[in-house]
mmCIF file of C-alpha atoms and ligand atoms in Angstrom:
data_model
loop_
_atom_site.group_PDB
_atom_site.id
_atom_site.type_symbol
_atom_site.label_atom_id
_atom_site.label_comp_id
_atom_site.label_asym_id
_atom_site.label_seq_id
_atom_site.Cartn_x
_atom_site.Cartn_y
_atom_site.Cartn_z
ATOM 1 C CA MET A 1346 51.204 151.714 242.513
ATOM 2 C CA SER A 1347 54.404 149.672 242.309
ATOM 3 C CA SER A 1348 54.697 145.944 242.554
ATOM 4 C CA LEU A 1349 58.495 146.184 242.540
ATOM 5 C CA ALA A 1350 60.103 144.598 245.606
ATOM 6 C CA ILE A 1351 61.551 146.348 248.641
ATOM 7 C CA ALA A 1352 65.043 144.906 249.150
ATOM 8 C CA VAL A 1353 66.270 144.218 252.683
ATOM 9 C CA PHE A 1354 69.821 143.142 253.392
ATOM 10 C CA ASP A 1355 71.849 142.094 256.385
ATOM 11 C CA SER A 1356 75.084 140.248 257.040
ATOM 12 C CA GLY A 1357 73.116 137.100 257.858
ATOM 13 C CA LEU A 1358 69.883 135.944 259.410
ATOM 14 C CA GLY A 1359 69.484 138.715 262.023
ATOM 15 C CA GLY A 1360 67.886 141.049 259.491
ATOM 16 C CA LEU A 1361 64.998 138.622 259.193
ATOM 17 C CA THR A 1362 63.760 140.231 262.432
ATOM 18 C CA VAL A 1363 63.483 143.465 260.434
ATOM 19 C CA LEU A 1364 61.857 141.682 257.478
ATOM 20 C CA LYS A 1365 59.283 140.171 259.844
ATOM 21 C CA VAL A 1366 58.284 143.598 261.181
ATOM 22 C CA LEU A 1367 58.169 145.041 257.644
ATOM 23 C CA ARG A 1368 55.983 142.194 256.376
ATOM 24 C CA ASP A 1369 53.639 142.664 259.337
ATOM 25 C CA HIS A 1370 53.365 146.414 258.616
ATOM 26 C CA PHE A 1371 53.206 146.107 254.820
ATOM 27 C CA PRO A 1372 51.471 142.804 253.992
ATOM 28 C CA GLY A 1373 50.841 143.902 250.395
ATOM 29 C CA GLU A 1374 54.496 144.547 249.577
ATOM 30 C CA ASN A 1375 56.906 142.206 247.816
ATOM 31 C CA PHE A 1376 60.263 141.782 249.538
ATOM 32 C CA VAL A 1377 63.608 140.384 248.520
ATOM 33 C CA TYR A 1378 65.959 139.581 251.407
ATOM 34 C CA LEU A 1379 69.701 139.161 251.014
ATOM 35 C CA GLY A 1380 71.739 137.623 253.851
ATOM 36 C CA ASP A 1381 75.455 138.032 253.178
ATOM 37 C CA THR A 1382 76.295 134.824 255.029
ATOM 38 C CA ALA A 1383 79.553 134.342 253.107
ATOM 39 C CA ARG A 1384 80.957 137.449 254.791
ATOM 40 C CA LEU A 1385 79.248 137.300 258.218
ATOM 41 C CA PRO A 1386 80.095 138.690 260.737
ATOM 42 C CA TYR A 1387 80.304 142.328 259.739
ATOM 43 C CA GLY A 1388 80.387 143.566 263.323
ATOM 44 C CA SER A 1389 84.029 142.694 263.964
ATOM 45 C CA LYS A 1390 85.308 144.157 260.665
ATOM 46 C CA SER A 1391 86.611 147.617 259.779
ATOM 47 C CA PRO A 1392 84.214 150.314 258.521
ATOM 48 C CA GLU A 1393 86.015 150.276 255.127
ATOM 49 C CA THR A 1394 85.479 146.535 254.655
ATOM 50 C CA ILE A 1395 81.861 146.689 255.824
ATOM 51 C CA HIS A 1396 81.252 149.604 253.436
ATOM 52 C CA LYS A 1397 82.685 147.587 250.543
ATOM 53 C CA TYR A 1398 80.392 144.640 251.346
ATOM 54 C CA ALA A 1399 77.355 146.900 251.792
ATOM 55 C CA LYS A 1400 77.982 148.628 248.463
ATOM 56 C CA ARG A 1401 78.321 145.267 246.708
ATOM 57 C CA ASN A 1402 75.021 144.153 248.208
ATOM 58 C CA ILE A 1403 73.274 147.352 247.118
ATOM 59 C CA ASP A 1404 74.719 147.116 243.585
ATOM 60 C CA PHE A 1405 73.586 143.497 243.357
ATOM 61 C CA LEU A 1406 70.079 144.283 244.608
ATOM 62 C CA LEU A 1407 69.749 147.225 242.224
ATOM 63 C CA LYS A 1408 70.211 144.789 239.333
ATOM 64 C CA THR A 1409 67.032 143.014 240.433
ATOM 65 C CA LYS A 1410 63.819 144.991 240.103
ATOM 66 C CA ILE A 1411 63.405 146.927 243.357
ATOM 67 C CA LYS A 1412 61.921 150.230 244.474
ATOM 68 C CA ALA A 1413 63.815 150.740 247.764
ATOM 69 C CA VAL A 1414 66.635 149.251 249.829
ATOM 70 C CA VAL A 1415 66.465 148.753 253.590
ATOM 71 C CA VAL A 1416 69.887 148.305 255.165
ATOM 72 C CA ALA A 1417 68.767 146.166 258.103
ATOM 73 C CA CYS A 1418 72.306 145.654 259.392
ATOM 74 C CA ASN A 1419 73.367 148.247 261.975
ATOM 75 C CA SER A 1420 77.091 147.767 261.270
ATOM 76 C CA ALA A 1421 76.488 148.372 257.542
ATOM 77 C CA SER A 1422 74.164 151.304 258.286
ATOM 78 C CA ALA A 1423 76.891 152.871 260.425
ATOM 79 C CA ALA A 1424 79.457 152.506 257.617
ATOM 80 C CA LEU A 1425 77.038 153.900 255.007
ATOM 81 C CA ARG A 1426 76.162 156.909 257.169
ATOM 82 C CA SER A 1427 79.807 158.014 257.066
ATOM 83 C CA HIS A 1428 80.048 157.428 253.289
ATOM 84 C CA PRO A 1429 76.585 157.254 251.684
ATOM 85 C CA VAL A 1430 76.293 155.537 248.301
ATOM 86 C CA ALA A 1431 74.376 157.050 245.420
ATOM 87 C CA ALA A 1432 71.427 154.936 244.284
ATOM 88 C CA PRO A 1433 68.490 155.472 241.923
ATOM 89 C CA VAL A 1434 66.039 154.291 244.623
ATOM 90 C CA PRO A 1435 65.689 155.377 248.282
ATOM 91 C CA VAL A 1436 68.144 153.637 250.641
ATOM 92 C CA PHE A 1437 66.993 153.436 254.268
ATOM 93 C CA GLU A 1438 69.398 152.765 257.109
ATOM 94 C CA VAL A 1439 68.420 151.806 260.648
ATOM 95 C CA ILE A 1440 70.517 154.162 262.786
ATOM 96 C CA GLN A 1441 68.533 157.390 262.327
ATOM 97 C CA PRO A 1442 65.081 155.810 262.869
ATOM 98 C CA GLY A 1443 66.397 154.044 266.002
ATOM 99 C CA ALA A 1444 67.935 157.284 267.269
ATOM 100 C CA GLU A 1445 64.680 159.192 266.684
ATOM 101 C CA ALA A 1446 62.641 156.507 268.431
ATOM 102 C CA ALA A 1447 64.994 156.599 271.438
ATOM 103 C CA LEU A 1448 64.762 160.390 271.653
ATOM 104 C CA ALA A 1449 60.976 160.181 271.558
ATOM 105 C CA ALA A 1450 61.014 157.543 274.325
ATOM 106 C CA THR A 1451 63.516 158.937 276.833
ATOM 107 C CA LYS A 1452 62.355 161.027 279.778
ATOM 108 C CA THR A 1453 65.620 161.234 281.708
ATOM 109 C CA GLY A 1454 67.786 161.951 278.640
ATOM 110 C CA GLN A 1455 70.046 159.004 279.483
ATOM 111 C CA ILE A 1456 70.048 156.636 276.510
ATOM 112 C CA GLY A 1457 71.905 153.326 276.323
ATOM 113 C CA VAL A 1458 73.028 151.694 273.077
ATOM 114 C CA VAL A 1459 74.152 148.108 272.601
ATOM 115 C CA GLY A 1460 75.587 146.933 269.296
ATOM 116 C CA THR A 1461 78.462 145.265 267.547
ATOM 117 C CA PHE A 1462 82.005 146.497 267.926
ATOM 118 C CA ALA A 1463 81.769 148.143 264.462
ATOM 119 C CA THR A 1464 78.574 150.058 265.257
ATOM 120 C CA VAL A 1465 79.720 151.204 268.695
ATOM 121 C CA SER A 1466 83.305 152.060 267.723
ATOM 122 C CA GLN A 1467 82.033 154.279 264.877
ATOM 123 C CA GLY A 1468 79.854 156.081 267.458
ATOM 124 C CA ALA A 1469 77.002 155.764 264.978
ATOM 125 C CA TYR A 1470 74.070 156.119 267.375
ATOM 126 C CA ALA A 1471 75.850 158.524 269.727
ATOM 127 C CA LYS A 1472 76.699 160.921 266.865
ATOM 128 C CA CYS A 1473 73.242 160.711 265.367
ATOM 129 C CA ILE A 1474 71.409 161.199 268.681
ATOM 130 C CA THR A 1475 73.547 164.111 269.840
ATOM 131 C CA SER A 1476 73.171 165.780 266.423
ATOM 132 C CA LEU A 1477 69.402 165.641 266.932
ATOM 133 C CA SER A 1478 69.407 166.788 270.565
ATOM 134 C CA ALA A 1479 72.052 168.330 272.776
ATOM 135 C CA GLU A 1480 69.990 167.510 275.868
ATOM 136 C CA VAL A 1481 70.793 163.821 276.058
ATOM 137 C CA THR A 1482 73.712 161.643 277.069
ATOM 138 C CA VAL A 1483 74.402 158.415 275.205
ATOM 139 C CA HIS A 1484 76.094 155.452 276.903
ATOM 140 C CA SER A 1485 77.285 152.828 274.411
ATOM 141 C CA GLN A 1486 78.358 149.253 274.946
ATOM 142 C CA ALA A 1487 79.731 146.827 272.364
ATOM 143 C CA CYS A 1488 78.453 143.272 272.959
ATOM 144 C CA PRO A 1489 80.555 141.042 270.671
ATOM 145 C CA LEU A 1490 79.553 137.799 272.385
ATOM 146 C CA LEU A 1491 75.840 138.146 271.669
ATOM 147 C CA VAL A 1492 75.791 137.459 267.898
ATOM 148 C CA PRO A 1493 77.584 134.080 268.278
ATOM 149 C CA LEU A 1494 75.184 133.108 271.089
ATOM 150 C CA VAL A 1495 72.194 133.830 268.838
ATOM 151 C CA GLU A 1496 73.797 132.022 265.893
ATOM 152 C CA GLU A 1497 74.313 129.035 268.238
ATOM 153 C CA GLY A 1498 70.614 129.166 269.122
ATOM 154 C CA TRP A 1499 71.275 129.790 272.822
ATOM 155 C CA ILE A 1500 68.315 132.087 273.230
ATOM 156 C CA ASP A 1501 66.415 130.844 276.235
ATOM 157 C CA ASP A 1502 69.619 130.089 278.109
ATOM 158 C CA PRO A 1503 70.944 131.163 281.539
ATOM 159 C CA LEU A 1504 74.419 131.681 280.078
ATOM 160 C CA THR A 1505 73.040 134.210 277.583
ATOM 161 C CA ASN A 1506 71.202 135.983 280.416
ATOM 162 C CA LEU A 1507 74.496 136.241 282.307
ATOM 163 C CA VAL A 1508 76.268 137.701 279.276
ATOM 164 C CA VAL A 1509 73.466 140.228 278.681
ATOM 165 C CA ASN A 1510 73.629 141.162 282.353
ATOM 166 C CA ARG A 1511 77.388 141.668 282.161
ATOM 167 C CA TYR A 1512 77.014 144.054 279.200
ATOM 168 C CA VAL A 1513 73.862 145.895 280.253
ATOM 169 C CA GLY A 1514 74.521 146.154 284.017
ATOM 170 C CA PRO A 1515 76.966 149.093 283.692
ATOM 171 C CA LEU A 1516 74.480 150.954 281.443
ATOM 172 C CA LEU A 1517 71.745 150.530 284.059
ATOM 173 C CA ASN A 1518 74.147 151.920 286.671
ATOM 174 C CA LYS A 1519 74.409 155.059 284.510
ATOM 175 C CA GLY A 1520 70.659 155.596 284.944
ATOM 176 C CA ILE A 1521 69.485 154.928 281.386
ATOM 177 C CA ASP A 1522 65.719 154.792 280.840
ATOM 178 C CA THR A 1523 65.922 153.779 277.150
ATOM 179 C CA LEU A 1524 68.046 151.105 275.518
ATOM 180 C CA ILE A 1525 68.576 150.851 271.757
ATOM 181 C CA LEU A 1526 68.999 147.257 270.593
ATOM 182 C CA GLY A 1527 71.444 148.400 267.914
ATOM 183 C CA CYS A 1528 72.060 145.083 266.194
ATOM 184 C CA THR A 1529 69.767 142.942 264.071
ATOM 185 C CA HIS A 1530 70.323 139.901 266.287
ATOM 186 C CA TYR A 1531 69.295 141.543 269.549
ATOM 187 C CA PRO A 1532 65.504 141.629 269.061
ATOM 188 C CA ILE A 1533 65.772 137.819 269.133
ATOM 189 C CA LEU A 1534 67.136 138.293 272.686
ATOM 190 C CA LYS A 1535 64.427 140.771 273.725
ATOM 191 C CA LYS A 1536 63.258 138.532 276.596
ATOM 192 C CA ASN A 1537 66.837 138.194 277.870
ATOM 193 C CA PHE A 1538 67.258 141.982 277.770
ATOM 194 C CA ARG A 1539 63.890 142.459 279.472
ATOM 195 C CA LYS A 1540 64.914 140.070 282.266
ATOM 196 C CA VAL A 1541 67.981 142.197 282.939
ATOM 197 C CA THR A 1542 66.453 145.672 282.511
ATOM 198 C CA GLY A 1543 63.141 145.025 284.250
ATOM 199 C CA PRO A 1544 59.873 146.465 282.901
ATOM 200 C CA ASP A 1545 60.620 150.194 283.136
ATOM 201 C CA ILE A 1546 63.360 150.580 280.526
ATOM 202 C CA GLN A 1547 62.148 151.305 276.966
ATOM 203 C CA LEU A 1548 63.703 148.841 274.513
ATOM 204 C CA ILE A 1549 64.082 150.297 271.004
ATOM 205 C CA ASP A 1550 63.975 147.815 268.146
ATOM 206 C CA SER A 1551 65.370 148.857 264.727
ATOM 207 C CA GLY A 1552 62.704 146.878 262.860
ATOM 208 C CA GLU A 1553 59.840 148.884 264.351
ATOM 209 C CA ALA A 1554 61.699 152.163 263.864
ATOM 210 C CA ILE A 1555 62.480 151.496 260.184
ATOM 211 C CA ALA A 1556 58.875 150.420 259.547
ATOM 212 C CA HIS A 1557 57.670 153.846 260.684
ATOM 213 C CA LYS A 1558 60.263 155.519 258.460
ATOM 214 C CA LEU A 1559 59.078 153.494 255.463
ATOM 215 C CA GLN A 1560 55.483 154.333 256.311
ATOM 216 C CA ARG A 1561 56.373 158.043 256.150
ATOM 217 C CA ALA A 1562 58.217 157.537 252.838
ATOM 218 C CA ILE A 1563 55.123 155.870 251.377
ATOM 219 C CA ALA A 1564 52.885 158.640 252.729
ATOM 220 C CA HIS A 1565 55.151 161.310 251.192
ATOM 221 C CA GLY A 1566 55.267 159.491 247.865
ATOM 222 C CA SER A 1567 59.003 158.709 247.747
ATOM 223 C CA VAL A 1568 58.188 154.973 247.758
ATOM 224 C CA ALA A 1569 55.146 153.873 245.745
ATOM 225 C CA PRO A 1570 52.925 151.386 247.605
ATOM 226 C CA ASN A 1571 51.913 148.089 246.061
ATOM 227 C CA THR A 1572 48.163 148.036 245.909
ATOM 228 C CA GLY A 1573 48.075 144.832 243.921
ATOM 229 C CA GLY A 1574 47.118 142.398 246.697
ATOM 230 C CA ARG A 1575 49.049 139.989 248.927
ATOM 231 C CA GLY A 1576 52.810 140.442 248.911
ATOM 232 C CA SER A 1577 55.479 137.766 248.548
ATOM 233 C CA PHE A 1578 59.040 137.370 249.723
ATOM 234 C CA GLN A 1579 62.208 135.849 248.326
ATOM 235 C CA ILE A 1580 65.297 134.923 250.362
ATOM 236 C CA LEU A 1581 68.819 135.013 248.962
ATOM 237 C CA THR A 1582 72.097 134.260 250.711
ATOM 238 C CA THR A 1583 75.714 134.434 249.567
ATOM 239 C CA ASP A 1584 76.645 131.076 251.094
ATOM 240 C CA LYS A 1585 74.832 127.815 251.606
ATOM 241 C CA THR A 1586 74.210 128.029 255.329
ATOM 242 C CA ALA A 1587 73.011 125.050 257.365
ATOM 243 C CA ARG A 1588 69.563 125.554 258.905
ATOM 244 C CA PHE A 1589 69.163 129.059 257.417
ATOM 245 C CA ALA A 1590 65.809 128.210 255.822
ATOM 246 C CA GLU A 1591 64.537 126.563 259.014
ATOM 247 C CA ILE A 1592 65.597 129.525 261.189
ATOM 248 C CA ALA A 1593 64.132 131.910 258.600
ATOM 249 C CA ALA A 1594 60.767 130.141 258.910
ATOM 250 C CA TYR A 1595 60.935 130.484 262.710
ATOM 251 C CA LEU A 1596 61.932 134.187 262.664
ATOM 252 C CA LEU A 1597 59.341 135.063 260.022
ATOM 253 C CA GLY A 1598 56.600 133.112 261.791
ATOM 254 C CA GLU A 1599 56.051 131.000 258.649
ATOM 255 C CA GLN A 1600 54.686 127.460 258.834
ATOM 256 C CA ASN A 1601 56.439 126.374 255.644
ATOM 257 C CA ILE A 1602 60.214 126.349 255.290
ATOM 258 C CA PRO A 1603 60.993 128.966 252.615
ATOM 259 C CA THR A 1604 63.243 128.378 249.612
ATOM 260 C CA VAL A 1605 66.670 129.961 250.042
ATOM 261 C CA GLU A 1606 68.599 130.720 246.864
ATOM 262 C CA VAL A 1607 72.395 131.088 246.975
ATOM 263 C CA VAL A 1608 73.674 133.996 244.874
ATOM 264 C CA ASP A 1609 77.104 135.293 243.955
ATOM 265 C CA VAL A 1610 77.385 138.925 245.025
HETATM 266 N N1 DGL B 30 73.846 142.359 261.346
HETATM 267 C C1 DGL B 30 74.862 142.845 262.237
HETATM 268 C C2 DGL B 30 74.447 144.187 262.836
HETATM 269 O O1 DGL B 30 73.276 144.485 262.935
HETATM 270 C C3 DGL B 30 75.161 141.843 263.323
HETATM 271 C C4 DGL B 30 75.827 140.584 262.841
HETATM 272 C C5 DGL B 30 77.216 140.804 262.302
HETATM 273 O O2 DGL B 30 78.148 141.125 263.069
HETATM 274 O O3 DGL B 30 77.367 140.675 261.095
HETATM 275 O O4 DGL B 30 75.287 144.956 263.194
#
């Protein structure tokens, strides 16, 4: 039994989509969420810079009492896969679970990936998927306009649908049957993606994939479960960001606006 928190970090608010899924799957666990809003966006930065930020976040979180780290950010996960950091607790990234979920879902072997420029240019999903199976072809598309649209709150918006269509259309023409939403912000646009793909394409969400990975880690004993009752969560950011708490409440499905503490990482 361990009441220590599971730390989740992202460049900003997108990782709250992952926290939401984790809280739904593990209601008894305590979570601490760090949004590195002072350095957002990660997706347009170099792998070296993203790695530096990710390592700082992990070092900071390790100083609080935690039993595992979930790197919710795909761009950071991609950078850490190339150069993993040593840590005294398990560190989970989202690329491998997403890749495994896509491989389990595809029937045609044509898998699409959408993500930030950083994730796609490092070939993170493509390398991971093809290392797991030689039978599949991966078609990747960077979608740099989508994060700003989400940050602007243009979710249910025809302009956003047009942008999604522009990015995803060429992948559909390649015959994909599975599409990895390889960025923390994209699950917020799931309806927009669904509108463009139609009902038959499998959409893979990192949050769900990482939840299954954590479930396996708990079952195998590498992460001790908290059996102490109802879990709590704490939200930290590296910059005071307007409306963060309000958006956090919306993304987490919470009635009350949570407290957001600004920390120096
Ligand atoms: N969290 C980032 C990711 O999943 C998207 C936002 C950003 O560019 O920082 O790649």
